Amino acid sequence: MFLYALLVPIISIIAIIWFIGRYLNNKNSLSTVVLWSIFWIFVSLFAIFPEFSNAFARIFGITRGLDFVIILVFVVLFYTILKLYFVIDKMQNNLNKVVKEVALNNEITLDDEEE
């Protein structure tokens, strides 16, 4: 058995426990925990049983299991980047609203400057 077939499941278990801990501390939603747990379970299965990736590859019309794993990783990374983009965009919009409100509440008129 290869070393990665032993290490990857251990890393996967740690990652799943970490996500569950973040959920219990109200830092992640349940859907996030479920999605990442499914992802890490599949990563573990692909590490322990490499032929498992070949079966999934054939289902999706991909010739090799390794190609399927690489495409899967790109999809997960793209999803993560897109989700981060939306979070940052929302934060930027909220920051703009707060700055506008503060600016309007602390408006300085020309009469105030002369005093």
C-alpha positions as CSV (number, residue, x, y, z in Angstrom):
1,M,0.0,0.0,0.0
2,F,1.3,3.4,-0.9
3,L,1.9,6.0,1.7
4,Y,-0.6,8.4,0.2
5,A,-3.3,5.7,0.6
6,L,-2.7,5.9,4.3
7,L,-2.1,9.7,4.7
8,V,-5.0,10.9,2.6
9,P,-7.8,9.2,4.6
10,I,-6.2,10.6,7.8
11,I,-6.1,14.1,6.3
12,S,-9.7,13.7,5.2
13,I,-10.9,12.7,8.6
14,I,-9.1,15.7,10.1
15,A,-10.7,18.0,7.5
16,I,-14.2,16.6,8.1
17,I,-13.8,17.0,11.9
18,W,-12.5,20.5,11.3
19,F,-15.6,21.4,9.2
20,I,-17.9,19.8,11.9
21,G,-16.2,21.9,14.6
22,R,-16.7,25.1,12.5
23,Y,-20.3,24.2,12.1
24,L,-20.8,23.7,15.8
25,N,-19.2,27.1,16.4
26,N,-21.7,28.6,13.8
27,K,-18.9,29.5,11.4
28,N,-20.1,27.2,8.6
29,S,-23.6,26.2,7.3
30,L,-24.7,22.6,7.3
31,S,-24.7,22.5,3.5
32,T,-21.1,23.5,3.5
33,V,-20.2,20.8,6.0
34,V,-22.1,18.2,3.9
35,L,-20.5,19.2,0.6
36,W,-17.0,19.3,1.9
37,S,-17.5,16.0,3.8
38,I,-18.7,14.3,0.6
39,F,-15.7,15.8,-1.2
40,W,-13.2,14.5,1.4
41,I,-14.9,11.0,1.4
42,F,-14.5,10.8,-2.4
43,V,-10.8,11.9,-2.1
44,S,-10.3,9.1,0.5
45,L,-12.0,6.5,-1.7
46,F,-9.9,7.5,-4.7
47,A,-6.7,7.3,-2.6
48,I,-7.6,3.9,-1.1
49,F,-9.2,2.4,-4.3
50,P,-7.7,4.1,-7.4
51,E,-9.9,1.9,-9.7
52,F,-12.9,3.6,-8.1
53,S,-12.0,6.8,-10.0
54,N,-11.9,4.8,-13.3
55,A,-15.5,3.8,-12.7
56,F,-16.6,7.4,-12.1
57,A,-14.7,8.5,-15.1
58,R,-16.5,6.1,-17.3
59,I,-19.8,7.3,-16.0
60,F,-19.0,10.8,-17.1
61,G,-17.4,9.8,-20.4
62,I,-13.8,10.5,-19.4
63,T,-11.2,8.0,-20.4
64,R,-8.9,7.8,-17.3
65,G,-9.6,8.0,-13.6
66,L,-6.8,10.5,-13.0
67,D,-8.3,12.9,-15.6
68,F,-11.6,12.6,-13.7
69,V,-9.9,13.5,-10.4
70,I,-8.1,16.5,-12.0
71,I,-11.3,17.8,-13.5
72,L,-13.1,17.2,-10.2
73,V,-10.4,19.2,-8.4
74,F,-10.7,22.1,-10.9
75,V,-14.5,22.1,-10.5
76,V,-14.2,22.3,-6.7
77,L,-11.5,25.1,-6.9
78,F,-13.7,27.0,-9.4
79,Y,-16.7,26.7,-7.1
80,T,-14.6,27.9,-4.1
81,I,-13.2,30.9,-6.0
82,L,-16.6,31.8,-7.3
83,K,-18.1,31.6,-3.8
84,L,-15.3,33.7,-2.4
85,Y,-15.8,36.3,-5.2
86,F,-19.5,36.6,-4.2
87,V,-18.6,37.0,-0.5
88,I,-16.0,39.7,-1.2
89,D,-18.5,41.5,-3.6
90,K,-21.2,41.5,-0.9
91,M,-18.7,42.7,1.7
92,Q,-17.6,45.5,-0.6
93,N,-21.2,46.6,-1.2
94,N,-21.9,46.6,2.6
95,L,-18.7,48.6,3.2
96,N,-19.8,51.2,0.6
97,K,-23.2,51.5,2.3
98,V,-21.6,52.0,5.7
99,V,-19.1,54.6,4.4
100,K,-22.0,56.5,2.7
101,E,-24.1,56.5,5.9
102,V,-21.1,57.6,8.0
103,A,-20.3,60.4,5.5
104,L,-23.9,61.6,5.5
105,N,-24.2,61.5,9.3
106,N,-21.0,63.4,9.7
107,E,-21.6,65.9,6.9
108,I,-19.6,69.1,7.4
109,T,-21.1,72.2,6.0
110,L,-19.2,75.3,4.9
111,D,-20.7,77.2,7.9
112,D,-19.1,74.7,10.3
113,E,-15.6,75.2,8.8
114,E,-15.6,79.0,9.5
115,E,-16.2,78.6,13.2
